[in-house]
C-alpha positions as a printed Julia matrix, in Angstrom:
207×3 Matrix{Float64}:
 -11.01  -34.62   -9.41
 -11.59  -34.79   -5.67
  -7.94  -35.73   -5.32
  -6.97  -32.17   -6.23
  -9.8   -30.18   -4.68
 -10.83  -31.99   -1.49
  -8.1   -30.4     0.65
  -8.25  -26.94   -0.91
  -9.89  -24.12    1.11
 -12.84  -22.21   -0.3
 -10.89  -18.98    0.29
  -7.12  -18.74   -0.11
  -5.51  -16.83    2.76
  -2.1   -18.24    3.65
   0.97  -18.84    1.52
   0.44  -22.58    2.08
  -3.08  -22.27    0.63
  -1.66  -20.71   -2.51
   1.15  -23.27   -2.69
  -1.4   -26.09   -2.47
  -3.5   -24.47   -5.17
  -0.54  -24.07   -7.52
   0.47  -27.7    -6.88
  -3.07  -28.87   -7.65
  -3.04  -26.94  -10.94
   0.25  -28.63  -11.95
  -1.09  -32.06  -11.02
  -4.25  -31.46  -13.01
  -2.2   -30.49  -16.05
  -0.16  -33.68  -15.73
  -3.3   -35.81  -15.37
  -4.79  -34.19  -18.47
  -1.61  -34.97  -20.4
  -1.6   -38.58  -19.16
  -5.22  -39.07  -20.18
  -4.54  -37.57  -23.6
  -1.67  -40.02  -24.03
  -3.9   -42.92  -22.96
  -6.5   -41.74  -25.43
  -3.98  -41.96  -28.23
  -2.8   -45.39  -27.05
  -6.31  -46.79  -27.1
  -6.98  -45.35  -30.53
  -3.73  -46.87  -31.71
  -4.95  -50.34  -30.77
  -7.68  -50.11  -33.41
 -10.17  -51.66  -30.97
 -13.8   -50.61  -30.6
 -13.57  -48.94  -27.24
 -16.04  -46.06  -27.54
 -17.01  -46.31  -23.9
 -13.39  -46.18  -22.72
 -12.72  -43.21  -24.95
 -15.81  -41.44  -23.64
 -14.76  -42.04  -20.02
 -11.26  -40.81  -20.73
 -12.53  -37.67  -22.42
 -15.06  -37.02  -19.66
 -12.39  -37.44  -16.98
  -9.99  -35.2   -18.84
 -12.65  -32.51  -19.28
 -13.56  -32.71  -15.6
  -9.94  -32.4   -14.55
  -9.43  -29.5   -16.96
 -12.44  -27.71  -15.48
 -11.08  -28.28  -11.97
  -7.66  -26.99  -13.02
  -9.11  -23.83  -14.55
 -11.26  -23.19  -11.47
  -8.35  -23.67   -9.07
  -6.0   -21.6   -11.23
  -8.52  -18.75  -11.37
  -9.13  -18.99   -7.62
  -5.4   -18.84   -6.86
  -4.86  -15.85   -9.14
  -7.97  -13.96   -8.06
  -7.48  -14.55   -4.35
  -3.82  -13.55   -4.44
  -4.75  -10.34   -6.26
  -7.47   -9.71   -3.67
  -5.05  -10.3    -0.8
  -2.48   -8.0    -2.38
  -5.1    -5.29   -2.83
  -6.34   -5.69    0.75
  -2.81   -5.38    2.14
  -2.16   -2.22    0.12
  -5.53   -0.67    1.0
  -5.05   -1.32    4.72
  -1.58    0.24    4.61
  -2.98    3.35    2.92
  -5.72    3.63    5.54
  -3.24    3.14    8.41
  -0.93    5.78    6.92
  -3.74    8.32    6.54
  -5.01    7.68   10.06
  -1.52    8.14   11.48
  -1.07   11.47    9.73
  -4.47   12.63   10.98
  -3.55   11.58   14.51
  -0.26   13.51   14.37
  -1.96   16.53   12.82
  -4.36   16.57   15.76
  -1.46   16.34   18.18
   0.14   19.56   16.87
  -3.11   21.29   15.93
  -1.97   21.93   12.38
  -2.72   20.28    9.05
   0.43   19.39    7.16
   0.9    17.6     3.85
   2.65   14.22    3.87
   2.4    12.11    0.69
   2.04    8.4     1.34
   4.46    5.77   -0.01
   3.48    3.75   -3.07
   2.55    0.58   -1.22
   1.39   -1.0    -4.47
   4.87   -0.66   -5.93
   6.34   -2.08   -2.73
   4.59   -5.44   -3.24
   5.01   -5.59   -7.01
   6.59   -8.86   -8.09
   6.28  -10.5    -4.68
   4.75  -13.97   -4.73
   4.02  -14.85   -1.1
   1.44  -13.15    1.1
   3.86  -13.08    4.03
   6.49  -11.26    1.97
   3.87   -8.7     0.88
   2.83   -8.09    4.48
   6.46   -7.75    5.6
   7.34   -5.35    2.79
   4.31   -3.14    3.39
   4.8    -3.25    7.17
   8.37   -2.01    6.75
   7.29    0.75    4.35
   4.55    1.86    6.74
   6.92    1.89    9.73
   9.43    4.01    7.79
   6.65    6.36    6.74
   5.56    6.86   10.34
   9.15    7.71   11.25
   9.21   10.33    8.48
   5.91   11.77    9.72
   7.29   12.0    13.25
  10.33   13.89   11.93
   8.02   16.41   10.27
   5.95   16.72   13.45
   9.07   17.35   15.51
  10.08   20.09   13.06
   6.62   21.65   13.29
   6.72   21.61   17.07
  10.11   23.33   16.98
   8.89   25.94   14.51
   5.8    26.57   16.59
   8.03   27.29   19.57
  10.12   29.68   17.47
   7.02   31.51   16.27
   5.69   31.8    19.81
   9.0    33.05   21.18
   9.92   35.57   18.46
   6.57   36.77   17.16
   4.07   36.51   20.01
   3.56   40.3    19.98
   3.44   40.55   16.21
   1.18   37.71   15.15
  -0.83   40.08   12.99
   2.21   40.15   10.71
   1.93   36.41   10.11
  -1.45   35.48    8.62
   0.44   32.62    6.97
   1.89   31.39   10.25
   0.52   27.86    9.85
   2.02   27.45    6.4
   5.36   28.85    7.54
   5.49   26.57   10.58
   4.66   23.49    8.52
   6.92   24.11    5.54
   9.96   26.15    6.54
  13.24   25.02    8.03
  13.94   26.48   11.48
  16.65   28.88   10.24
  14.51   30.09    7.36
  11.52   30.64    9.64
  13.64   32.61   12.08
  14.95   34.82    9.27
  11.42   35.44    7.93
  10.12   36.39   11.38
  13.0    38.74   12.09
  12.73   40.36    8.66
   9.0    41.04    8.91
   9.27   42.43   12.42
  12.2    44.65   11.45
  10.38   45.95    8.4
   7.26   46.55   10.48
   9.22   48.5    13.08
  10.95   50.56   10.39
   7.57   51.38    8.81
   6.13   52.37   12.17
   9.16   54.5    12.95
   8.86   56.36    9.65
   5.16   56.89   10.25
   5.88   58.33   13.67
   8.5    60.68   12.25
   6.06   61.87    9.57
   3.39   62.61   12.15
   5.9    64.51   14.3
   6.86   66.89   11.52
């Protein structure tokens, strides 16, 4: 059994670790099959070889146990690595959004990518890391685009509505969600309506 387990790490981390584990599982399966065949050959000789049969069976059982342990370790560790990669990406994405929110002084909503779906079906740890890294980089670019839009909208609000901020209790939501043209139109409309209302009030008081 040591042939298959002596060089295996206690924790699988690299793609080579997993490749070695998978190879060991295949070799164990082949050894089990060879021992089963030898078992049948000895029985076929019709010779009293109880001790040989016992040794064969013991060896086969030991190899089977090693195979099952390695197979479980490979599967469990790969699942753990996949989960760790996805969790780290989610944390990094959330931290980046928080950082950018702080930079503009406004809280905006930015749903994260499905990093779990990004690594689905991938076999190697390196390919999982690469896929998630690319998805995270693209997400940060999208966040930066939103931040740039917010900064532009904030400038529009400051320029057009600085004297009428009481008309915009929802300023933060407007700045974070509206396109620049739509925000401009909303600001102009509210100010115009406010001025018209004030003008009518003044006329009423003058009568």
